[in-house]
Short mmCIF file of C-alpha atoms and ligand atoms in Angstrom, two decimals:
data_model
loop_
_atom_site.label_atom_id
_atom_site.label_comp_id
_atom_site.label_asym_id
_atom_site.label_seq_id
_atom_site.Cartn_x
_atom_site.Cartn_y
_atom_site.Cartn_z
CA MET A 650 -8.54 -11.58 -32.84
CA ASN A 651 -9.52 -8.64 -31.05
CA THR A 652 -8.28 -9.45 -27.64
CA THR A 653 -9.67 -9.41 -24.16
CA LYS A 654 -9.36 -7.00 -22.08
CA VAL A 655 -9.33 -7.05 -18.39
CA GLY A 656 -9.76 -3.74 -16.09
CA ILE A 657 -7.66 -3.50 -13.10
CA PRO A 658 -8.35 -0.55 -10.66
CA ARG A 659 -5.29 0.76 -10.29
CA ALA A 660 -5.88 1.69 -6.13
CA LEU A 661 -5.78 -0.68 -3.13
CA PHE A 662 -2.99 -3.80 -3.80
CA TYR A 663 -2.31 -2.43 -7.28
CA TYR A 664 0.73 -0.40 -5.08
CA GLN A 665 2.00 -3.78 -4.02
CA TYR A 666 0.90 -6.98 -6.64
CA TYR A 667 0.73 -4.71 -9.67
CA PRO A 668 4.23 -6.56 -11.26
CA ILE A 669 2.58 -10.26 -10.77
CA TRP A 670 -0.66 -9.56 -12.37
CA LYS A 671 1.20 -7.43 -15.16
CA THR A 672 3.23 -10.46 -16.51
CA PHE A 673 0.43 -13.51 -15.45
CA PHE A 674 -2.00 -11.20 -17.92
CA GLU A 675 0.71 -10.87 -20.48
CA GLU A 676 1.72 -13.75 -20.40
CA LEU A 677 -1.83 -15.67 -21.41
CA GLY A 678 -1.89 -12.74 -23.63
CA VAL A 679 -4.71 -10.84 -22.08
CA GLU A 680 -4.76 -7.22 -22.21
CA ILE A 681 -4.78 -4.79 -18.87
CA VAL A 682 -6.61 -1.56 -19.00
CA LEU A 683 -5.30 0.13 -16.32
CA SER A 684 -7.39 3.22 -14.79
CA ASP A 685 -5.52 6.58 -14.43
CA HIS A 686 -3.79 7.65 -11.11
CA THR A 687 -6.20 9.06 -8.49
CA THR A 688 -7.76 12.41 -9.28
CA LYS A 689 -10.08 14.31 -7.86
CA SER A 690 -13.18 12.97 -9.88
CA ILE A 691 -12.30 9.50 -9.32
CA MET A 692 -12.28 10.70 -5.63
CA ASP A 693 -15.70 12.56 -5.51
CA ASP A 694 -17.06 9.58 -7.98
CA GLY A 695 -15.86 6.84 -5.37
CA SER A 696 -17.26 9.14 -2.80
CA LYS A 697 -20.73 9.54 -3.82
CA THR A 698 -21.23 6.01 -4.64
CA CYS A 699 -19.98 3.66 -1.92
CA ILE A 700 -20.96 3.51 1.40
CA ASP A 701 -20.62 5.91 3.93
CA GLU A 702 -18.67 3.90 6.77
CA ALA A 703 -16.01 2.44 3.51
CA CYS A 704 -12.96 3.77 4.59
CA LEU A 705 -11.24 6.22 1.77
CA PRO A 706 -8.93 4.10 -0.12
CA ILE A 707 -12.11 2.05 -0.60
CA LYS A 708 -13.86 4.75 -1.94
CA ILE A 709 -11.65 5.48 -4.20
CA PHE A 710 -10.65 1.75 -5.51
CA HIS A 711 -15.06 2.31 -6.03
CA GLY A 712 -13.86 5.94 -8.28
CA HIS A 713 -11.07 3.31 -10.28
CA VAL A 714 -13.92 0.97 -10.60
CA MET A 715 -15.63 3.36 -12.68
CA SER A 716 -13.60 5.33 -14.21
CA ILE A 717 -12.77 1.63 -16.49
CA LYS A 718 -16.14 -0.77 -16.08
CA ASP A 719 -17.27 0.36 -19.26
CA LYS A 720 -14.41 -0.33 -21.62
CA VAL A 721 -13.46 -4.11 -20.99
CA ASP A 722 -13.99 -7.58 -20.77
CA TYR A 723 -13.43 -8.26 -17.03
CA LEU A 724 -12.54 -6.81 -14.47
CA PHE A 725 -10.64 -8.34 -12.08
CA ILE A 726 -11.49 -8.00 -8.35
CA PRO A 727 -9.54 -11.00 -6.50
CA ARG A 728 -11.37 -11.37 -3.25
CA PHE A 729 -8.02 -11.51 -0.48
CA THR A 730 -8.50 -12.89 2.80
CA SER A 731 -4.79 -13.61 3.68
CA VAL A 732 -1.53 -12.62 1.50
CA SER A 733 0.96 -14.81 4.47
CA LYS A 734 0.45 -17.30 6.94
CA LYS A 735 -1.87 -17.23 9.88
CA GLU A 736 -2.37 -13.84 9.06
CA TYR A 737 -5.76 -11.71 7.67
CA VAL A 738 -6.16 -9.14 5.38
CA CYS A 739 -9.01 -6.64 6.93
CA PRO A 740 -12.42 -7.75 6.26
CA LYS A 741 -12.88 -5.02 3.30
CA PHE A 742 -10.37 -6.34 1.11
CA GLY A 743 -12.57 -10.32 1.25
CA GLY A 744 -15.87 -8.38 0.65
CA LEU A 745 -14.77 -5.73 -2.04
CA PRO A 746 -15.98 -7.48 -5.10
CA ASP A 747 -19.34 -8.62 -3.10
CA MET A 748 -19.36 -4.03 -2.20
CA VAL A 749 -18.93 -3.45 -5.70
CA ARG A 750 -21.32 -5.64 -7.06
CA HIS A 751 -23.87 -4.29 -4.80
CA THR A 752 -22.80 -0.94 -5.44
CA LEU A 753 -22.32 0.13 -8.53
CA LYS A 754 -24.59 -1.24 -11.80
CA ASP A 755 -23.95 -2.72 -15.53
CA LEU A 756 -20.44 -4.35 -14.28
CA PRO A 757 -18.65 -6.49 -16.50
CA PRO A 758 -17.58 -10.28 -15.25
CA VAL A 759 -15.99 -10.00 -11.97
CA ILE A 760 -12.86 -12.50 -11.48
CA ASP A 761 -12.89 -12.23 -7.81
CA THR A 762 -11.19 -15.77 -7.47
CA GLU A 763 -10.43 -15.66 -3.52
CA VAL A 764 -6.52 -15.82 -2.77
CA ASN A 765 -6.32 -16.80 1.06
CA LEU A 766 -2.43 -17.76 2.27
CA ARG A 767 -3.65 -17.95 5.90
CA LYS A 768 -3.42 -22.41 5.33
CA SER A 769 -0.14 -22.46 2.76
CA GLY A 770 1.52 -19.94 0.61
CA LYS A 771 0.60 -23.11 -2.27
CA ASN A 772 -2.59 -21.68 -2.37
CA ALA A 773 -1.29 -19.16 -4.66
CA LEU A 774 -1.05 -21.04 -7.31
CA LYS A 775 -4.17 -22.79 -7.04
CA ALA A 776 -6.13 -18.88 -7.62
CA ALA A 777 -4.31 -18.40 -10.22
CA TYR A 778 -5.11 -21.68 -11.89
CA GLU A 779 -8.61 -20.05 -11.08
CA VAL A 780 -8.03 -17.12 -12.31
CA GLY A 781 -5.61 -18.33 -15.60
CA GLY A 782 -9.45 -20.43 -16.31
CA PHE A 783 -11.34 -17.18 -17.75
CA PHE A 784 -8.54 -17.24 -20.81
CA THR A 785 -7.15 -20.59 -21.33
CA LYS A 786 -7.44 -24.10 -20.35
CA ASP A 787 -4.10 -24.62 -20.99
CA ARG A 788 -2.71 -25.26 -17.28
CA ASN A 789 0.59 -25.79 -18.31
CA LYS A 790 0.54 -21.94 -19.83
CA ILE A 791 -0.78 -20.76 -16.94
CA LYS A 792 1.72 -21.98 -14.15
CA ARG A 793 4.66 -20.34 -16.57
CA ALA A 794 2.53 -17.70 -16.73
CA TYR A 795 2.34 -17.51 -13.16
CA LYS A 796 5.89 -18.77 -12.59
CA LYS A 797 7.18 -15.34 -14.45
CA ALA A 798 4.34 -13.69 -12.65
CA LEU A 799 6.67 -14.07 -9.59
CA GLU A 800 10.07 -13.39 -10.80
CA SER A 801 8.59 -9.66 -11.88
CA TYR A 802 7.62 -9.36 -8.30
CA ARG A 803 10.43 -10.63 -6.54
CA GLU A 804 12.67 -8.15 -9.26
CA PHE A 805 10.33 -5.10 -7.71
CA ARG A 806 10.07 -6.04 -4.11
CA GLU A 807 14.26 -6.68 -4.37
CA LYS A 808 14.44 -2.40 -5.58
CA VAL A 809 11.86 -1.61 -2.89
CA LYS A 810 13.83 -3.46 -0.42
CA LYS A 811 16.81 -1.02 -1.53
CA GLY A 812 15.05 2.27 -1.23
CA VAL A 813 13.44 2.79 -4.37
CA LEU A 814 9.79 3.86 -4.11
CA PRO A 815 7.05 1.42 -4.94
CA CYS A 816 5.31 4.01 -7.27
CA ASP A 817 8.31 5.09 -8.87
CA ILE A 818 8.66 2.11 -10.42
CA LEU A 819 4.97 1.57 -11.02
CA ASP A 820 5.10 5.01 -12.58
CA LYS A 821 8.64 4.08 -14.58
CA LYS A 822 9.94 7.30 -12.39
CA LEU A 823 13.80 8.10 -11.99
CA ARG A 824 14.47 10.85 -9.38
CA LYS A 825 17.40 13.21 -9.86
CA VAL A 826 19.42 13.44 -6.90
CA LYS A 827 18.45 16.78 -5.89
CA LYS A 828 21.23 18.54 -3.11
CA TYR A 829 19.71 20.61 -0.64
CA ASP A 830 21.32 23.41 1.57
CA VAL A 831 20.20 21.91 4.19
CA PRO A 832 21.19 18.27 5.96
CA ASN A 833 19.71 15.32 4.31
CA LEU A 834 16.82 13.86 7.36
CA ASN A 835 15.53 10.30 7.21
CA ILE A 836 12.44 10.10 7.66
CA ALA A 837 9.81 6.38 8.36
CA VAL A 838 6.47 6.55 7.26
CA ILE A 839 4.65 3.68 7.87
CA GLY A 840 1.00 3.35 6.61
CA HIS A 841 -0.64 0.92 4.54
CA GLY A 842 0.68 0.94 0.62
CA TYR A 843 -2.45 2.20 -1.07
CA ASN A 844 -2.40 5.74 1.36
CA LEU A 845 1.40 5.89 1.28
CA TYR A 846 1.81 5.72 -3.00
CA ASP A 847 -1.39 7.61 -4.19
CA ARG A 848 -0.15 11.05 -4.76
CA TYR A 849 -3.21 12.16 -5.24
CA ALA A 850 -4.99 10.96 -2.03
CA ASN A 851 -1.59 11.80 -0.10
CA MET A 852 -1.49 15.19 -1.21
CA ASN A 853 1.75 14.35 -2.48
CA LEU A 854 3.30 13.53 1.00
CA LEU A 855 6.24 11.97 0.13
CA ASP A 856 7.24 14.17 -2.35
CA LYS A 857 6.51 16.96 -0.95
CA LEU A 858 8.94 15.60 2.02
CA ILE A 859 11.71 14.91 -0.34
CA ASP A 860 11.88 18.40 -1.83
CA MET A 861 12.25 19.35 2.00
CA GLY A 862 15.46 17.85 2.45
CA ALA A 863 14.22 13.75 3.57
CA THR A 864 15.09 11.00 2.44
CA ILE A 865 12.02 8.47 3.29
CA ILE A 866 11.65 5.03 4.09
CA THR A 867 8.77 3.13 3.78
CA VAL A 868 7.95 -0.35 5.93
CA ASP A 869 7.76 -2.11 2.53
CA MET A 870 11.15 -1.14 2.52
CA VAL A 871 12.11 -3.05 5.45
CA ASP A 872 12.94 -6.91 5.38
CA GLY A 873 10.30 -9.66 6.17
CA GLU A 874 13.01 -11.43 8.52
CA THR A 875 13.97 -7.75 10.24
CA ILE A 876 9.93 -7.78 10.65
CA LYS A 877 9.83 -11.03 11.88
CA LYS A 878 12.35 -10.11 14.40
CA HIS A 879 11.40 -7.28 16.20
CA VAL A 880 7.47 -8.30 16.56
CA LYS A 881 9.03 -11.89 18.79
CA VAL A 882 8.72 -8.75 21.64
CA LEU A 883 4.50 -8.58 21.58
CA PRO A 884 3.67 -11.08 24.52
CA LYS A 885 0.46 -11.80 21.65
CA ARG A 886 0.80 -12.47 18.01
CA LEU A 887 -0.81 -9.66 15.75
CA PHE A 888 -3.81 -11.59 13.49
CA TRP A 889 -3.52 -8.91 11.00
CA ASN A 890 -0.80 -8.97 8.19
CA PHE A 891 -0.26 -5.07 8.06
CA GLY A 892 0.00 -4.30 11.61
CA ARG A 893 1.97 -6.95 11.97
CA LYS A 894 4.24 -4.91 9.26
CA ALA A 895 4.01 -1.67 10.56
CA VAL A 896 4.79 -2.54 14.19
CA GLY A 897 8.07 -4.69 13.25
CA SER A 898 8.84 -2.14 11.19
CA SER A 899 8.22 1.05 13.65
CA LEU A 900 10.79 -1.04 16.56
CA HIS A 901 13.19 -1.96 13.72
CA PHE A 902 13.14 2.29 13.07
CA LEU A 903 13.36 2.73 16.91
CA GLU A 904 16.47 0.61 17.19
CA ARG A 905 18.36 3.06 14.29
CA ASP A 906 20.59 5.37 14.80
CA ASP A 907 20.15 7.48 11.35
CA ILE A 908 16.13 7.59 11.78
CA ASP A 909 15.40 11.61 12.35
CA GLY A 910 11.35 11.55 12.20
CA ILE A 911 8.44 8.84 12.22
CA ILE A 912 5.59 9.70 9.87
CA TYR A 913 2.57 7.54 10.96
CA LEU A 914 -0.53 8.08 7.90
CA MET A 915 -4.05 6.79 8.01
CA ALA A 916 -6.70 6.77 6.77
CA PHE A 917 -10.50 8.52 8.13
CA GLY A 918 -12.47 4.98 8.95
CA CYS A 919 -9.66 2.72 8.76
CA GLY A 920 -10.30 0.10 12.18
CA ILE A 921 -6.71 -1.34 11.58
CA ASP A 922 -4.81 2.24 11.76
CA ALA A 923 -5.93 3.77 14.52
CA PHE A 924 -5.28 0.34 16.13
CA ILE A 925 -2.27 0.63 15.44
CA SER A 926 -1.66 3.39 15.38
CA ASP A 927 -2.05 4.15 18.63
CA LEU A 928 0.30 0.90 19.46
CA ILE A 929 3.23 2.28 17.34
CA GLU A 930 2.59 5.76 19.57
CA ARG A 931 3.61 4.34 23.12
CA LYS A 932 6.32 1.80 21.47
CA ILE A 933 7.56 5.32 20.73
CA ARG A 934 6.86 6.78 24.24
CA ARG A 935 7.82 4.97 25.78
CA ASN A 936 11.30 3.98 24.45
CA LYS A 937 12.47 6.83 22.79
CA ASP A 938 12.44 10.67 22.36
CA ILE A 939 11.99 11.08 18.66
CA PRO A 940 9.10 13.95 16.64
CA PHE A 941 6.71 11.43 16.18
CA ILE A 942 3.61 12.42 14.39
CA VAL A 943 0.35 10.74 12.25
CA LEU A 944 -1.55 12.34 9.35
CA ASN A 945 -4.94 11.92 8.82
CA LEU A 946 -6.20 11.55 5.16
CA ASP A 947 -9.88 11.72 4.21
CA GLU A 948 -11.57 13.11 0.81
CA HIS A 949 -12.45 16.01 3.33
CA SER A 950 -8.53 16.76 3.83
CA GLY A 951 -7.23 20.46 2.92
CA GLU A 952 -3.69 20.36 1.20
CA ALA A 953 -3.26 23.38 3.21
CA GLY A 954 -2.98 21.92 5.82
CA MET A 955 -1.93 18.89 5.35
CA ASP A 956 1.38 21.24 4.74
CA THR A 957 1.10 23.31 7.30
CA ARG A 958 1.54 19.70 9.36
CA LEU A 959 4.36 18.81 7.54
CA GLU A 960 6.42 21.97 7.18
CA ALA A 961 6.36 22.53 11.32
CA PHE A 962 7.51 18.79 11.59
CA ILE A 963 10.25 18.78 9.75
CA ASP A 964 10.67 22.68 11.43
CA MET A 965 10.51 20.67 14.41
CA ILE A 966 13.53 18.42 14.33
CA ARG A 967 15.86 21.00 12.17
CA TRP A 968 15.44 22.78 15.51
CA ARG A 969 16.03 20.88 17.71
CA TYR A 970 19.46 19.56 15.91
CA GLY A 971 19.68 23.48 15.60
CA ASN A 972 19.75 24.97 19.37
CA GLU A 973 16.98 23.84 21.25
CA GLY A 974 16.68 19.66 21.85
CA ASN A 975 14.35 20.38 24.76
CA VAL A 976 11.89 21.24 21.76
CA SER A 977 9.00 18.04 22.50
CA ALA A 978 9.02 14.94 20.02
CA TYR A 979 6.06 15.23 19.99
CA GLY A 980 4.11 18.92 19.55
S1 SF4 B 1353 -7.09 -1.74 6.65
FE1 SF4 B 1353 -8.31 0.03 6.34
S2 SF4 B 1353 -7.85 1.60 4.69
FE2 SF4 B 1353 -7.05 -0.75 4.38
S3 SF4 B 1353 -9.26 -1.12 3.45
FE3 SF4 B 1353 -9.02 -1.98 5.67
S4 SF4 B 1353 -10.08 -0.04 6.99
FE4 SF4 B 1353 -9.46 0.33 4.68
#
């Protein structure tokens, strides 16, 4: 008997929630067809097809859908409205299934269940029943699959909080501890998971930093309670889930004595990044003389330009420690 195949694009919330989706579908006996890692052709296809106004990650998502749509019985493109109480994710997530349907032709049926946890986390189970209902009428089976999926997610989160990069966990990549002839630097990197962990989209930014002798600390490694404590200093509650995480983590990084530099990685065309990066930059400049840089990604970004900026940033930090503490922290 042929098993039903569900296509999952390796993009956007894949980097955050794939452990849940994988366990859930597998427990229901559904075969997952995951698109490959982002490549030039996936990015080019997405950029050519998607509307110009979309941000880079949304364009990449379209490229991933194109690469698997003819190989599956269903496409899994949930409509994410909110993943946390009283907060929203970006509206592009909410409109994603419609955008894909209107942009791409000859799609298999799309599982576009809404995930909206703004009022209550219990809505996650409701969404699970709806998704599971595509494959079985047995609600107990769906509930069991959902519980197992949550366990997988908890394990994933524990590893990330201990400092393992989500992309390494998802790719089952074991990093050997290398010895460098320069002192280690702790570099905090702020950005959406799909920008930080998609190696092609960010031109291997994290690996390059690690090769320069840096230990990476990302927003995802910061505990939820720590974030909550730090965002309390803001006069107004932040509306966006990512914005709250990014600002709370940045304030936490500023408080720590072991962070040597902060990088904000943003995607061209992202309104939330434009606003949040500015807020964070102002907080940093007002509170601490710590090196900070904003790096922008778009489909035309040249790798040489990215390398030069990264090398200059790391060199500047080392120079400041070495002999010229008066070198500007912001270039
Ligand atoms: S948050 Fe920004 S980068 Fe992410 S989908 Fe929305 S506009 Fe794009």
